[in-house]
Amino acid sequence: MGVATVTELKQSISGKRTFRPSLISRHANEWPPTDVSSDLTVEVGTSSFALHKFPLVSRSGKIRRLVAEAKDAKLARHSLHGTPGGAPAFELAAKFCYGVHVDVTVANVAMLRCAAHYLQMTEDFSDKNLEARAEAFLRDAVLPSIASSVAVLRSCEALLPAAEDVNLPARLIAAIASNVCKEQLTSGLSKLDQCAQLKPPAAFVAELDSPGDWWGKSVAGLGLDLFQRLLSAVKAKGLKQETVTRILINYAQNSLHGLMARDVHGAAKCGGGADADAVKKQRAVVETIVSLLPAQSKRSPVPMAFLSGLLKTAMAVSASSICRADLEKRIGMQLDQAILEDILIAAGAGAGAGTGTPAGQQHGLYDTDVVARIFSVFLNLDDDNEEDGGFDYDSPRSPKQSLLVKAAKLLDSYLAEVALDSNILPSKFISLAELLPDHARLVTDGLYRAVDIFLKVHPNIKEAERYRLCKAIDCQRLTPDACSHAAQNERLPVQMAVQVLYFEQLRLRSAIQAGGGGGSMGGGHDAALFFGCAAAAQGGVNMRSGSGVGSGAMSPRDNYASVRRENRELKLEVARMRMRLTDLEKDHVSMKRELVRVGPANRLLRGFARSLGRLFRMRPAAEPGLQQLGAKATADAKVLFQRRRRHSIS
């Protein structure tokens, strides 16, 4: 093969050059050619190729221009470090120039297309050049297939920005979106046909419901920018929200896995290095995924566990306030699906951002401000939901009321958990305890348990805070077991203990009055009502039955046994009252303060003694021992009152 002169090369720039058949046949199976000495050296990266001018300049416009512009034709050495795909891509292009057979595949078509554009291997310089060859393969084998398009799109990431110069990612994304939506439509029609012919098995239905799972998992390895562009395109084409959600979950699990395993709190605090870069990348991933979530709705297909995980990650990496607010609103709208683990959010480095609390001044292990905002979203949901229309919010049968009761149980469990944290501020705990309306809790045992734990862990809180915290508990809605515990609980304020005893006495009197008017045939129902009532009021407060089950007609033996059990319970209640009165005798300072003012507590104690006497005077004469015990307790209460009065006067 002869060496072309500079004059010949300059004359050939404007026209097409073709190989001589003898040259093509000679080097078709020989690479690199060795029978002719090299007259051109090309450097690509760390690799160096000893080649010949004529085959390369006949197909590559870029190499033709470099050779023509060279000052010294004898020393032809050129650098092509900017070749997309590096040395492997240039080697394939050089082989193509020499006529060596090059297989264009899904793995290398993007690289060859970008290299052909960089080397200017177009039809202007040679017929059936490399650019045309790569375009034909893309058109016939890649773009019609979802799997091939995704594979080529993934290979484009290493070729940016050269791939953007030939508009390859945009074409692939458009083809994927179009084919995916066609497949979704075809799958839906196929499912309708199957249902019309025969009822398919559950497994087949599940398979038809998720046609995008296989390709959704394949795009999980894409870079963030290409993934965002692809998902935006398929959403715009009308892809189902359920499929979009599954794709996002797969991508989040693939992208965030491993980053969460490290100490993201420490990484967020460090000023630089690999950890800071990882946290920055994780922050971008979380914010992008949140922006791609389906529209906010009470019936959103996004699982609560996924939303909770995103919010915890967003808090840990100090994501933007817009991102966190979006997640908080989504969780609040779907709060009925949440469990305790979903709202246990640790106080992280970005916990105070956007909340009015300076960063680094969070108190406690958990971020209670986030939970408060989530429950506020739940309480302020719009009333225009079609499934809630026509129901009173306060009605026990209202769907909203049932959701509110469920949310109250969740909040009580959360309060019991955070109460164990000795660093939580009482003001934050009290604000959470007062967050829900009164009708949200049918029974306040859960709130009482959380308050009792908090008082046990925080014994030194102020009396005003202790009183305000216990004020959030509706004593009328405590079960008998909780009342018995509260009456003997030394951690509670005296006012609440007296209030519990007062409502317990009202409960007993209401049960006795109901039993006295029922006659002998109502004895069984009277006993069941006594053991199962949750609360009773004196003049208009609704009575709620507990877990006790009222029986129908009872035998005389069962009726007698029920009365005996009732007798023992009454004796225990009176004994507890006497014990509490004795404790009040010892609590000299507190009772003196209450009695000196002749305030509500004094009147309450006087009314308690009088009503206790009336309570036991209403019992039948068949219970002489119980009447004597009640009379003695009444007398003791009166003596205690007179003694307190004389002491306060003195």
C-alpha positions in Angstrom: 0.0 0.0 0.0 1.5 3.3 -1.0 1.7 6.4 1.1 -0.6 9.3 0.0 1.1 12.7 -0.3 -0.2 15.8 1.3 -1.3 17.2 -2.0 -3.4 14.1 -2.7 -5.0 14.3 0.7 -5.9 18.0 0.3 -7.5 17.3 -3.0 -9.6 14.4 -1.6 -11.2 16.4 1.3 -14.1 17.6 -0.8 -14.8 14.3 -2.4 -15.6 10.7 -1.5 -12.8 8.1 -1.5 -13.3 4.4 -1.8 -11.1 1.4 -1.1 -9.5 -0.6 -3.9 -10.9 -4.1 -3.9 -7.4 -5.6 -3.7 -6.7 -3.5 -0.5 -10.0 -4.6 1.1 -9.4 -8.3 0.4 -5.8 -8.1 1.6 -6.6 -6.7 5.1 -10.1 -8.0 5.7 -8.8 -10.7 8.1 -5.7 -9.0 9.3 -5.5 -6.7 12.3 -3.4 -4.8 12.8 -1.9 -4.8 9.3 1.8 -5.7 9.3 2.8 -6.0 5.6 3.2 -2.2 5.2 5.1 0.1 7.5 3.0 2.5 9.5 2.9 6.2 8.4 0.3 7.4 11.0 0.3 7.1 14.8 -2.9 7.9 16.7 -3.0 8.3 20.5 -6.2 7.7 22.4 -5.9 7.8 26.1 -3.0 5.6 27.2 -3.2 3.6 24.0 -1.2 4.2 20.8 -2.2 2.8 17.4 0.3 2.5 14.5 -1.9 2.8 11.4 -1.9 4.0 7.8 -3.2 7.3 6.5 -5.1 6.1 3.4 -7.7 3.8 5.0 -8.5 6.3 7.8 -8.7 9.5 5.7 -10.9 7.8 3.2 -13.7 7.3 5.8 -13.0 9.8 8.7 -13.4 13.5 8.0 -11.7 14.4 11.3 -8.5 12.4 10.6 -8.4 13.7 7.0 -8.4 17.3 8.3 -5.7 16.6 10.9 -3.5 15.0 8.3 -4.1 17.9 5.8 -3.3 20.5 8.5 -0.1 18.7 9.6 3.1 20.8 9.0 5.4 17.8 8.7 3.9 15.1 6.6 6.7 12.6 7.6 6.0 12.9 11.3 2.3 12.1 11.3 1.4 11.7 15.0 -2.0 12.8 16.2 -3.9 12.7 19.5 -7.6 11.8 19.7 -8.1 11.7 23.4 -11.7 13.0 23.1 -12.9 10.0 21.3 -16.2 8.8 23.0 -15.7 5.4 24.4 -11.9 5.8 24.5 -9.5 3.3 22.9 -12.0 0.4 22.5 -14.3 2.7 20.4 -11.5 4.0 18.2 -10.2 0.5 17.6 -13.6 -0.6 16.3 -13.8 2.5 14.1 -10.3 1.9 12.8 -11.1 -1.7 12.0 -14.2 -0.5 10.1 -12.0 1.8 8.1 -9.7 -1.1 7.2 -12.6 -3.2 6.1 -12.4 -5.6 9.0 -15.9 -7.0 9.9 -17.3 -5.2 13.0 -20.3 -6.6 14.8 -22.7 -3.9 15.9 -24.5 -5.0 19.1 -26.6 -3.6 21.8 -23.6 -3.3 24.0 -21.5 -1.2 21.5 -24.0 0.6 19.3 -24.1 3.7 21.4 -20.3 3.8 21.6 -20.0 3.3 17.8 -22.6 6.0 17.1 -20.9 8.6 19.2 -17.4 7.6 17.9 -18.7 7.9 14.3 -20.0 11.4 15.0 -16.7 12.5 16.7 -14.6 11.1 13.8 -17.0 12.4 11.2 -17.5 9.0 9.6 -20.6 10.1 7.6 -21.9 9.5 4.2 -20.2 12.7 3.0 -16.9 10.9 3.1 -17.8 7.3 2.2 -20.8 5.3 1.3 -22.2 3.0 4.0 -20.1 4.6 6.6 -20.0 3.8 10.3 -22.6 6.4 11.2 -25.2 4.9 8.8 -24.4 1.4 10.0 -25.0 2.4 13.6 -28.2 4.3 12.8 -29.6 1.3 10.9 -29.0 -0.9 13.9 -30.7 1.5 16.2 -33.7 1.9 14.0 -34.2 -1.8 13.3 -33.0 -3.6 16.5 -32.9 -1.2 19.4 -35.8 1.3 19.3 -38.6 -1.2 18.8 -37.5 -3.2 21.9 -38.0 -2.0 25.5 -35.2 -4.2 26.8 -32.7 -3.2 24.1 -33.6 0.5 24.5 -33.0 0.4 28.3 -29.7 -1.4 27.8 -28.5 1.2 25.3 -29.7 4.0 27.5 -27.7 2.7 30.4 -24.6 2.6 28.1 -25.1 6.2 27.2 -24.3 7.4 30.7 -20.6 6.7 30.2 -20.7 8.6 26.8 -22.2 11.9 28.0 -22.1 14.6 26.7 -21.2 13.0 23.4 -24.4 11.0 23.4 -26.4 14.2 23.8 -24.7 15.6 20.8 -26.4 13.0 18.6 -29.7 13.2 20.6 -29.4 9.5 21.5 -30.8 9.6 25.1 -33.9 11.6 24.1 -34.7 9.2 21.2 -34.3 6.1 23.5 -36.4 7.6 26.2 -39.2 8.5 23.8 -39.1 5.0 22.3 -39.2 3.4 25.8 -42.2 5.6 26.9 -44.1 4.8 23.8 -43.5 1.1 23.9 -44.3 0.8 27.6 -47.6 2.5 27.2 -48.4 0.2 24.2 -47.5 -2.8 26.3 -49.7 -1.5 29.1 -52.7 -1.2 26.7 -52.0 -4.6 25.2 -51.8 -6.2 28.6 -55.1 -4.6 29.7 -56.9 -5.7 26.5 -55.5 -9.2 27.0 -56.7 -9.3 30.6 -60.2 -8.3 29.4 -60.2 -11.0 26.8 -59.2 -13.6 29.4 -61.8 -12.5 31.8 -64.5 -12.6 29.1 -63.5 -16.2 28.2 -62.9 -17.7 31.6 -61.9 -16.5 35.1 -58.1 -16.6 35.3 -56.3 -17.9 38.3 -55.0 -15.3 40.9 -51.4 -15.8 39.9 -52.2 -15.0 36.3 -54.2 -11.9 37.3 -51.2 -10.7 39.4 -48.9 -11.2 36.5 -51.2 -9.1 34.2 -51.4 -6.4 36.8 -47.7 -5.8 36.8 -46.5 -5.7 33.2 -43.8 -3.1 34.0 -42.1 -4.9 36.8 -39.4 -6.5 34.6 -38.3 -3.3 32.8 -38.9 -1.2 36.0 -36.2 -3.2 37.7 -33.9 -2.8 34.7 -34.0 1.0 34.9 -33.1 0.9 38.6 -29.4 1.1 37.6 -29.8 4.3 35.6 -28.2 7.5 36.7 -30.4 10.0 38.5 -30.7 12.4 35.5 -31.7 9.8 32.9 -34.0 8.1 35.4 -35.8 11.3 36.1 -36.2 12.1 32.4 -37.4 8.5 31.6 -40.0 8.4 34.5 -41.3 11.9 33.6 -41.8 10.7 30.0 -43.7 7.5 30.9 -45.9 9.5 33.4 -46.7 12.0 30.7 -47.6 9.1 28.4 -50.2 7.8 31.0 -48.4 5.0 32.8 -50.4 3.7 35.8 -49.6 5.2 39.1 -49.2 1.7 40.6 -46.5 0.9 38.1 -44.8 4.2 38.6 -44.7 3.6 42.4 -43.1 0.1 41.9 -40.4 1.6 39.7 -39.7 4.3 42.3 -39.5 1.8 45.1 -37.1 -0.4 43.1 -34.9 2.6 42.2 -34.9 3.9 45.8 -33.9 0.5 47.2 -31.1 0.2 44.6 -29.8 3.8 45.0 -30.1 4.3 48.7 -29.0 0.8 49.8 -25.6 1.0 51.4 -25.7 4.7 52.0 -28.2 4.3 54.8 -26.0 1.6 56.3 -23.4 4.2 57.1 -23.6 6.9 59.7 -25.4 9.6 57.7 -25.5 11.9 60.7 -21.7 11.9 61.0 -21.4 12.2 57.2 -23.7 15.2 57.2 -21.5 16.9 59.8 -18.2 16.3 58.1 -17.0 19.1 55.8 -15.8 17.1 52.8 -14.5 13.8 51.5 -16.3 10.7 50.2 -18.9 10.7 53.0 -20.0 14.2 52.3 -20.3 13.4 48.6 -22.3 10.3 49.4 -24.8 12.3 51.6 -25.1 14.9 48.8 -25.9 12.2 46.3 -28.4 10.6 48.7 -30.1 14.0 49.2 -30.4 14.5 45.5 -31.9 11.0 45.1 -34.5 11.5 47.8 -35.6 14.9 46.5 -35.9 13.6 42.9 -37.9 10.5 44.0 -40.3 12.7 46.0 -40.8 15.0 43.0 -41.7 11.9 40.9 -44.2 10.4 43.3 -47.9 10.2 42.1 -50.2 13.0 43.0 -51.1 13.4 46.7 -54.2 11.6 47.6 -55.9 9.7 50.4 -55.9 6.7 48.1 -52.4 7.0 46.9 -50.8 3.7 45.9 -47.5 4.7 47.6 -47.0 2.4 50.7 -46.8 4.0 54.1 -43.6 2.2 54.9 -41.9 3.6 51.8 -43.1 7.2 52.6 -41.8 6.8 56.2 -38.4 5.5 55.0 -38.1 8.5 52.6 -39.0 10.9 55.3 -36.5 9.4 57.7 -33.8 9.6 55.1 -34.7 13.1 54.1 -34.4 14.2 57.8 -31.0 12.4 58.1 -29.5 14.1 55.0 -31.0 17.5 55.5 -33.2 17.5 52.4 -35.0 20.6 51.4 -37.9 21.9 53.4 -40.2 21.5 50.4 -39.3 17.8 50.1 -39.9 17.1 53.8 -43.2 19.1 53.8 -44.4 17.0 50.8 -43.6 13.8 52.6 -45.2 14.9 55.9 -48.4 15.8 54.0 -48.5 12.5 52.2 -48.1 10.6 55.5 -50.7 12.7 57.2 -53.2 12.0 54.4 -52.6 8.2 54.8 -52.1 8.2 58.6 -54.8 5.4 59.0 -52.3 3.0 57.3 -49.4 3.9 59.7 -48.0 1.9 62.5 -45.8 3.0 65.4 -42.5 2.3 63.6 -43.6 4.6 60.8 -43.7 7.8 63.0 -40.8 7.0 65.2 -38.4 9.5 63.5 -35.1 10.2 65.1 -34.0 13.7 65.7 -31.2 14.3 63.1 -29.0 17.0 61.8 -31.7 18.6 59.7 -34.5 18.1 62.2 -34.7 21.8 63.1 -34.6 23.1 59.5 -37.9 24.8 58.5 -39.5 24.2 61.8 -38.5 27.3 63.8 -36.1 25.2 65.9 -32.4 26.0 65.4 -30.3 23.1 64.1 -28.5 21.3 66.9 -31.0 22.4 69.6 -33.4 19.4 69.3 -34.3 17.9 72.7 -34.7 14.1 72.9 -34.2 11.1 70.8 -37.2 11.7 68.6 -38.4 14.6 66.4 -41.8 15.3 67.9 -42.3 18.4 65.8 -42.6 16.3 62.6 -45.2 14.0 64.3 -47.2 17.0 65.4 -47.3 18.4 61.9 -48.3 15.0 60.5 -51.2 14.7 62.9 -52.2 18.3 62.1 -52.4 17.4 58.4 -54.6 14.5 59.3 -56.9 16.6 61.4 -57.2 19.3 58.7 -58.1 17.0 55.8 -60.6 18.4 53.4 -64.2 17.3 53.8 -64.9 16.9 50.1 -63.9 13.3 49.9 -66.7 11.4 48.2 -66.5 8.4 50.6 -66.9 10.7 53.6 -69.9 12.6 52.4 -73.1 12.6 54.4 -71.5 11.6 57.7 -71.2 13.6 60.9 -67.6 13.9 62.1 -68.5 13.2 65.7 -70.8 10.3 65.0 -69.6 7.0 66.2 -70.5 5.4 62.9 -68.8 8.1 60.8 -65.8 6.8 58.8 -63.9 9.9 59.9 -64.6 9.1 63.5 -63.3 5.6 63.1 -60.1 6.9 61.5 -59.8 9.4 64.3 -60.1 6.7 66.9 -57.4 4.7 65.1 -55.2 7.8 65.0 -55.7 8.3 68.7 -54.5 4.8 69.5 -51.5 5.4 67.3 -50.7 8.7 69.0 -51.1 7.1 72.5 -48.6 4.4 71.5 -46.2 7.0 70.3 -46.5 9.0 73.5 -45.8 5.9 75.5 -42.7 5.3 73.5 -41.3 8.9 73.6 -42.2 9.1 77.3 -39.2 6.8 78.0 -36.9 9.5 76.7 -35.6 11.4 79.7 -34.5 14.4 77.5 -37.8 15.2 76.0 -39.2 18.5 77.0 -42.5 18.4 79.0 -43.9 21.2 76.9 -43.5 19.1 73.7 -45.0 16.0 75.4 -48.0 18.0 76.7 -48.6 19.6 73.3 -48.8 16.1 71.7 -51.1 14.9 74.5 -53.5 17.8 73.8 -53.3 17.6 70.0 -56.4 15.5 69.4 -60.0 16.6 70.2 -61.8 15.1 73.1 -64.0 12.8 71.1 -61.0 11.1 69.5 -60.6 8.8 72.5 -63.5 6.6 73.5 -61.3 5.2 76.3 -58.3 7.2 77.7 -56.4 4.3 79.2 -53.7 4.6 76.5 -53.1 8.2 77.3 -53.1 7.6 81.0 -50.5 4.9 80.6 -48.3 7.2 78.5 -48.7 10.0 81.1 -47.9 7.6 84.0 -44.7 6.5 82.2 -43.7 10.1 81.6 -44.2 11.1 85.2 -42.2 8.1 86.3 -39.3 8.9 84.0 -39.5 12.7 84.8 -40.2 12.9 88.5 -38.9 16.5 88.9 -41.2 18.3 86.5 -43.0 21.4 87.7 -46.4 21.0 89.5 -48.0 23.3 86.9 -46.8 21.0 84.1 -47.8 17.9 86.0 -51.3 19.3 86.5 -51.7 20.4 82.9 -50.5 17.0 81.6 -53.0 15.1 83.8 -55.7 17.5 82.8 -55.5 16.1 79.3 -56.9 12.8 80.6 -60.7 12.5 80.7 -61.2 10.6 84.0 -64.8 9.7 83.0 -63.4 7.6 80.1 -61.0 5.5 82.2 -61.9 1.8 82.6 -62.4 0.5 86.1 -58.9 -1.1 86.2 -57.4 2.2 85.2 -59.4 4.0 87.8 -58.2 1.6 90.5 -54.6 2.2 89.5 -55.0 6.0 89.3 -56.7 6.2 92.7 -53.5 4.7 94.3 -51.0 6.4 92.0 -48.7 8.7 94.0 -47.3 10.3 90.9 -50.6 12.0 90.0 -51.7 15.4 91.5 -54.1 15.3 94.4 -56.7 17.1 92.4 -56.8 14.3 89.8 -56.8 11.5 92.4 -59.9 13.1 94.1 -61.5 13.5 90.7 -60.9 9.9 89.9 -62.5 8.9 93.2 -65.4 11.2 92.6 -66.2 9.8 89.1 -65.7 6.3 90.4 -68.3 7.0 93.1 -70.7 8.3 90.4 -70.1 5.1 88.4 -71.0 3.0 91.4 -74.1 5.0 92.2 -75.3 4.8 88.6 -74.8 1.1 88.5 -76.7 0.7 91.8 -79.6 2.9 90.6 -79.8 1.0 87.3 -80.0 -2.3 89.3 -82.5 -1.0 91.9 -85.1 -0.1 89.2 -84.7 -3.4 87.3 -86.3 -5.8 89.8 -85.3 -9.4 90.3 -85.5 -10.2 86.6 -82.9 -7.6 85.8 -80.3 -8.9 88.2 -78.0 -10.4 85.6 -78.1 -7.3 83.4 -77.4 -5.2 86.5 -74.3 -7.2 87.3 -73.0 -7.1 83.8 -73.6 -3.3 83.7 -71.7 -2.9 87.0 -68.7 -4.8 85.7 -68.6 -3.5 82.2 -69.5 0.2 82.3 -66.6 2.5 81.2 -68.0 5.8 82.4 -71.2 7.4 83.7 -72.2 11.0 84.2 -74.6 12.8 86.5 -77.0 14.8 84.4 -76.4 14.3 80.7 -73.0 12.6 80.3 -73.2 9.6 78.0 -72.6 6.1 79.5 -70.3 3.8 77.5 -70.3 0.1 78.2 -66.9 -1.7 78.3 -66.0 -5.2 77.4 -68.5 -6.8 79.8 -71.3 -8.8 78.1 -74.8 -8.5 79.5 -76.5 -11.8 79.9 -80.2 -12.6 79.5 -82.3 -14.5 81.9 -80.3 -15.9 84.8 -80.9 -18.7 87.2 -81.4 -17.8 91.0 -78.0 -19.3 91.8 -76.3 -17.2 89.2 -78.2 -14.1 90.3 -77.1 -14.7 93.9 -73.5 -15.2 92.9 -73.6 -12.0 90.9 -74.9 -10.1 93.9 -72.2 -11.6 96.1 -69.5 -10.5 93.6 -71.1 -7.1 93.5 -71.0 -7.0 97.3 -67.3 -7.8 97.4 -66.5 -5.2 94.8 -68.4 -2.6 96.8 -66.4 -3.5 99.9 -63.1 -3.1 98.0 -64.2 0.3 96.6 -65.1 1.6 100.0 -61.8 0.2 101.4 -59.9 2.1 98.6 -61.7 5.2 99.4 -60.8 5.0 103.1 -57.2 4.4 102.2 -57.2 7.4 100.0 -58.7 9.6 102.7 -56.0 8.4 105.0 -53.4 9.4 102.5 -55.0 12.8 102.2 -54.7 13.2 106.0 -51.0 12.7 105.7 -50.6 15.2 102.8 -50.9 18.1 105.2 -49.4 20.9 103.1 -51.4 20.3 100.0 -54.7 19.8 101.8 -54.2 22.9 104.0 -53.7 25.0 100.9 -56.9 23.6 99.4 -59.0 24.0 102.6 -57.8 27.5 103.5 -59.2 28.9 100.3 -62.6 27.2 100.8 -62.4 26.4 97.1 -63.8 23.7 94.8 -61.8 21.0 96.5 -63.5 21.7 99.9 -66.9 21.6 98.4 -65.9 18.4 96.5 -64.9 16.7 99.7 -68.1 17.8 101.5 -70.2 16.6 98.5 -68.1 13.4 98.4 -69.0 12.6 102.0 -72.7 13.3 101.6 -73.0 11.4 98.3 -71.2 8.4 99.8 -73.7 8.3 102.6 -76.6 8.4 100.1 -74.9 5.7 98.0 -75.0 3.1 100.7 -78.4 4.1 102.0 -79.8 3.1 98.6 -78.6 -0.5 99.0 -81.3 -3.1 100.0 -81.7 -4.2 103.6 -80.3 -7.6 102.6 -76.8 -6.1 102.9 -76.5 -5.1 106.5 -72.7 -5.6 106.7 -72.1 -3.4 103.6 -74.4 -0.7 105.0 -72.5 -0.6 108.2 -69.2 -0.4 106.3 -70.6 2.4 104.2 -71.9 4.3 107.2 -68.5 4.0 108.9 -66.7 5.3 105.8 -69.2 8.2 105.7 -68.6 9.0 109.3 -64.9 8.9 108.8 -65.1 11.3 105.9 -67.2 13.7 108.0 -64.8 13.5 110.9 -61.9 14.2 108.5 -63.7 17.2 107.1 -64.4 18.7 110.5 -60.9 18.1 111.6 -59.5 19.8 108.5 -61.8 22.7 109.0 -60.8 23.2 112.7 -57.1 22.9 111.7 -57.4 25.5 108.9 -59.2 27.9 111.3 -56.6 27.5 113.9 
